[in-house]
Structure formats: structure tokens, C-alpha cells
Tab-separated table of C-alpha atoms in Angstrom:
chain	number	residue	atom	x	y	z
A	1	ILE	CA	-8.685	5.536	-9.273
A	2	THR	CA	-4.999	6.468	-9.082
A	3	ILE	CA	-3.518	7.234	-5.667
A	4	LEU	CA	-0.055	8.710	-5.166
A	5	ASP	CA	1.490	8.056	-1.746
A	6	VAL	CA	4.180	10.689	-1.146
A	7	GLY	CA	6.994	9.893	1.265
A	8	ALA	CA	5.631	6.675	2.787
A	9	GLY	CA	8.612	4.614	1.651
A	10	ARG	CA	8.673	1.221	3.348
A	11	SER	CA	5.267	1.731	5.002
A	12	PRO	CA	2.519	2.599	2.490
A	13	THR	CA	-0.199	4.716	4.081
A	14	LEU	CA	-2.873	2.375	2.695
A	15	ALA	CA	-2.079	-1.329	2.920
A	16	PRO	CA	-2.954	-3.303	-0.247
A	17	ALA	CA	-5.956	-4.906	1.490
A	18	ASP	CA	-7.389	-1.473	2.340
A	19	ARG	CA	-7.284	-0.038	-1.184
A	20	PRO	CA	-10.340	0.373	-3.442
A	21	ASP	CA	-10.920	-2.265	-6.110
A	22	GLY	CA	-9.174	-1.329	-9.335
A	23	CYS	CA	-6.942	1.185	-7.575
A	24	ARG	CA	-3.536	2.035	-9.061
A	25	TYR	CA	-1.261	2.840	-6.131
A	26	LEU	CA	1.927	4.795	-6.798
A	27	GLY	CA	4.761	5.378	-4.357
A	28	LEU	CA	7.048	8.398	-4.356
A	29	ASP	CA	9.942	8.825	-1.951
A	30	ILE	CA	13.281	10.603	-1.909
A	31	SER	CA	14.937	7.324	-0.850
A	32	ALA	CA	15.228	4.316	-3.167
A	33	GLU	CA	16.181	2.213	-0.153
A	34	GLU	CA	12.912	3.089	1.614
A	35	LEU	CA	10.818	2.173	-1.430
A	36	GLU	CA	12.675	-1.102	-1.938
A	37	ALA	CA	12.141	-2.037	1.712
A	38	ALA	CA	8.360	-1.923	1.131
A	39	GLY	CA	8.543	-5.040	-1.047
A	40	PRO	CA	7.315	-5.700	-4.590
A	41	ALA	CA	3.595	-5.840	-3.707
A	42	ALA	CA	3.468	-2.464	-1.946
A	43	TYR	CA	3.167	-0.196	-5.003
A	44	ASP	CA	2.128	-0.567	-8.633
A	45	ALA	CA	4.887	1.853	-9.631
A	46	THR	CA	7.521	3.802	-7.701
A	47	TYR	CA	9.385	7.066	-8.199
A	48	VAL	CA	12.600	8.052	-6.444
A	49	HIS	CA	12.201	11.790	-6.354
A	50	ASP	CA	12.356	14.917	-4.183
A	51	ILE	CA	8.900	16.473	-4.284
A	52	VAL	CA	10.314	20.009	-4.225
A	53	ASP	CA	11.291	19.376	-7.868
A	54	PRO	CA	8.747	18.903	-10.706
A	55	LEU	CA	7.999	15.363	-11.898
A	56	ALA	CA	6.476	15.577	-15.358
A	57	GLU	CA	5.779	11.839	-15.771
A	58	VAL	CA	3.216	11.795	-12.945
A	59	ARG	CA	-0.001	13.572	-13.930
A	60	ASP	CA	-3.795	13.216	-13.609
A	61	VAL	CA	-3.633	11.554	-10.183
A	62	ASP	CA	-7.012	11.309	-8.417
A	63	VAL	CA	-5.780	11.389	-4.814
A	64	ILE	CA	-2.449	12.285	-3.223
A	65	ILE	CA	-1.774	11.058	0.309
A	66	SER	CA	1.122	12.457	2.323
A	67	TRP	CA	1.327	11.443	5.972
A	68	GLN	CA	3.858	13.197	8.223
A	69	VAL	CA	6.134	14.040	5.302
A	70	LEU	CA	5.680	17.718	4.427
A	71	GLU	CA	7.548	18.893	7.540
A	72	HIS	CA	10.634	17.220	6.043
A	73	VAL	CA	10.685	19.039	2.689
A	74	SER	CA	13.074	21.945	2.165
A	75	SER	CA	10.421	24.137	0.503
A	76	LEU	CA	6.732	23.610	1.238
A	77	PRO	CA	5.618	26.171	-1.404
A	78	ARG	CA	7.467	24.277	-4.136
A	79	ALA	CA	6.292	20.898	-2.844
A	80	LEU	CA	2.618	21.937	-2.796
A	81	SER	CA	2.938	23.498	-6.250
A	82	ASN	CA	4.327	20.244	-7.647
A	83	LEU	CA	1.662	18.160	-5.910
A	84	HIS	CA	-1.011	20.411	-7.415
A	85	ALA	CA	0.461	19.851	-10.892
A	86	MET	CA	0.235	16.072	-10.431
A	87	LEU	CA	-3.482	16.077	-9.614
A	88	ARG	CA	-6.241	15.971	-12.185
A	89	PRO	CA	-8.706	18.896	-12.010
A	90	GLY	CA	-10.831	18.214	-8.937
A	91	GLY	CA	-8.323	15.709	-7.553
A	92	MET	CA	-7.738	15.698	-3.801
A	93	LEU	CA	-4.757	16.128	-1.506
A	94	LEU	CA	-4.983	14.524	1.944
A	95	ALA	CA	-1.927	15.337	4.028
A	96	GLN	CA	-0.906	15.567	7.642
A	97	THR	CA	2.132	17.525	8.767
A	98	SER	CA	3.651	18.686	12.040
A	99	GLY	CA	3.531	22.357	13.029
A	100	SER	CA	6.546	24.676	13.167
A	101	PHE	CA	5.762	25.935	16.671
A	102	ALA	CA	5.115	22.596	18.363
A	103	ALA	CA	7.491	22.036	21.273
A	104	PHE	CA	9.065	19.041	19.555
A	105	ALA	CA	9.522	21.053	16.345
A	106	ILE	CA	11.336	23.830	18.184
A	107	ALA	CA	13.556	21.228	19.875
A	108	ALA	CA	14.272	19.642	16.491
A	109	ARG	CA	15.494	22.952	15.092
A	110	VAL	CA	17.741	23.563	18.098
A	111	MET	CA	19.281	20.077	18.356
A	112	PRO	CA	21.488	18.443	15.719
A	113	HIS	CA	19.544	15.683	13.984
A	114	ARG	CA	21.736	12.869	15.308
A	115	VAL	CA	21.341	14.080	18.882
A	116	ARG	CA	17.560	14.392	18.510
A	117	VAL	CA	17.288	10.859	17.151
A	118	LYS	CA	19.282	9.463	20.083
A	119	VAL	CA	17.140	11.351	22.598
A	120	MET	CA	13.877	10.135	21.027
A	121	ALA	CA	15.138	6.560	20.924
A	122	ARG	CA	16.257	6.600	24.541
A	123	TYR	CA	13.377	8.432	26.193
A	124	LEU	CA	10.440	7.743	23.863
A	125	GLY	CA	11.305	4.350	22.430
A	126	HIS	CA	11.321	5.548	18.805
A	127	GLN	CA	13.209	3.604	16.149
A	128	GLU	CA	16.298	5.510	15.006
A	129	ASP	CA	16.022	4.339	11.388
A	130	GLU	CA	12.497	5.808	11.157
A	131	LYS	CA	13.592	9.365	11.980
A	132	PHE	CA	14.567	11.757	9.208
A	133	PRO	CA	15.785	15.385	9.180
A	134	THR	CA	13.031	17.984	9.410
A	135	SER	CA	12.720	21.523	8.033
A	136	PHE	CA	9.227	22.663	9.163
A	137	ASP	CA	9.230	25.125	6.265
A	138	HIS	CA	5.959	27.145	6.213
A	139	CYS	CA	4.358	24.626	8.603
A	140	THR	CA	1.941	27.005	10.326
A	141	ALA	CA	-1.803	27.399	9.836
A	142	HIS	CA	-1.383	30.931	8.481
A	143	ALA	CA	1.338	29.981	5.991
A	144	ILE	CA	-0.434	26.836	4.771
A	145	ARG	CA	-3.711	28.701	4.235
A	146	LYS	CA	-1.859	31.257	2.128
A	147	LEU	CA	-0.189	28.524	0.062
A	148	LEU	CA	-3.534	26.780	-0.548
A	149	ASN	CA	-5.160	29.984	-1.840
A	150	GLN	CA	-4.153	28.888	-5.342
A	151	TRP	CA	-6.035	25.601	-4.919
A	152	GLY	CA	-9.760	24.893	-5.025
A	153	PRO	CA	-11.741	24.364	-1.814
A	154	ALA	CA	-9.359	23.637	1.047
A	155	GLU	CA	-9.614	22.921	4.752
A	156	ILE	CA	-6.916	22.899	7.423
A	157	VAL	CA	-7.754	21.058	10.625
A	158	PRO	CA	-5.408	21.798	13.563
A	159	PHE	CA	-4.608	19.170	16.175
A	160	TYR	CA	-2.992	19.601	19.581
A	161	ARG	CA	-1.284	16.301	20.339
A	162	GLY	CA	2.195	16.921	21.687
A	163	ALA	CA	1.784	15.229	25.069
A	164	PRO	CA	3.384	11.877	24.065
A	165	TYR	CA	6.695	13.706	23.644
A	166	PHE	CA	6.673	14.411	27.395
A	167	SER	CA	5.785	10.883	28.513
A	168	MET	CA	9.140	10.458	30.264
A	169	SER	CA	7.956	12.813	33.048
A	170	ARG	CA	4.395	12.873	34.384
A	171	PRO	CA	4.746	16.335	36.033
A	172	LEU	CA	6.222	17.786	32.823
A	173	GLN	CA	3.503	16.141	30.758
A	174	ARG	CA	0.768	17.602	32.982
A	175	LEU	CA	2.340	21.037	32.671
A	176	TYR	CA	2.504	20.692	28.922
A	177	LEU	CA	-1.123	19.536	28.726
A	178	SER	CA	-2.179	22.657	30.635
A	179	TYR	CA	-0.368	24.781	28.054
A	180	GLU	CA	-1.844	22.809	25.154
A	181	GLY	CA	-5.370	23.073	26.556
A	182	PHE	CA	-4.930	26.834	26.992
A	183	VAL	CA	-3.764	27.238	23.378
A	184	ALA	CA	-6.435	24.961	21.896
A	185	ALA	CA	-9.270	26.649	23.824
A	186	ARG	CA	-8.271	29.971	22.287
A	187	GLN	CA	-7.961	28.433	18.818
A	188	TRP	CA	-4.408	29.677	18.374
A	189	ASP	CA	-3.944	27.315	15.474
A	190	ASN	CA	-0.488	28.614	14.544
A	191	LEU	CA	0.660	26.828	17.713
A	192	ALA	CA	-0.981	23.504	16.827
A	193	THR	CA	1.224	20.426	16.838
A	194	HIS	CA	-0.230	18.938	13.634
A	195	TYR	CA	-2.370	19.952	10.675
A	196	LEU	CA	-4.624	17.888	8.440
A	197	LEU	CA	-4.796	19.352	4.922
A	198	ILE	CA	-7.769	18.540	2.700
A	199	ALA	CA	-7.481	20.396	-0.595
A	200	SER	CA	-8.951	20.111	-4.080
A	201	ALA	CA	-6.960	20.888	-7.243
């Protein structure tokens, strides 16, 4: 089986010990520095590439994994089209992305990236070097469903998990959780904080 890990860089989604026997594990990232930081045993082959552009040398992949990466691409339609071209017929995409209308996503679009990184480091304890610019292009349930119409069977699972971003204030976090519970109960999935994509080529 060939697995392509898109955007994991220094932290492969599947550690070598967790991979199937005989697996060929490929790494693709826009940053050569991130791939190099993973070490020589992390991937069987690596590609420094922006997924919004075609990559002809990667084809017939069995599984593509992309964890919290698609919100960073400049064009989700182009990225998904290129991922589809890399899969063999019947191959699977497993991806998780953040939603455009999550509170943290709206804040990210309002704040300059450098300011957002400083705020997250100070109040949430995030590592500054692990934060990258975000676009949130087409990152809604409605838009993703439309983009996956060209694929085979596909499922989008919404999640409502924005509360950790309000951990600096218990009253604010409780208020946010009330909002999130209200939205989730009504299945307003365009307002979900994250989406799991399971799609067949």
C-alpha cells in the first residue's frame, strides 16, 4: 500500500511504528525545511510542492492523508482536484480541515498572521513555529460537498470543537459552549469548527 501524507512536514500523521507492513509512505509539504526536520526515517520519499499545483510524478496512491492542512491552501478546488489525480481508482482521501466560520477562523482572517501567532502563543500556549498562514478557502460543509461531487462516494463529518480556543476565560468559554451546543443541535454544519473528509476517487 502507498500512503501520501500531505502537509505533515516534520510530524508525519502516521509514525513509522503505526504503518502497515510493506507500506510505502510518501511525504509532501510546501516547505523543504519542514520535511527535513522529520528526519531520514520519517518518509520513504518526499516532495517539496504546493498541492494547488499538479504533481505528475505522484500517481496511483492508495491512501492520501491530510490532517489540518487544507485550510492553509490558497485554492481548495485546485488542491482537491490534484489530490484526486494522485489517487488510483478507488483510492481514499482521509482529511481533516478547520471550518471557515469557526470563531478562531474568523479571528484569523481579521488579525495579521504575526499578531495571531503571538496571541495563540501567549494565551493558549501554542508553539509559534507550528503556526502557518491560513486561507480557509471553500472550508464550509456546503462548499466541500459541492467540490466532492466529482469524486466517488464521499462523507463529510462535522465537528464542533472550538472551546479550547477560549480556555483563557472560563465565563467566555461557557458562553461559547452554549453557542456551539445550540449550533450543533440544529445541525448547522456550515458553522462547524472542523470537518472530516472521507472520499473515494
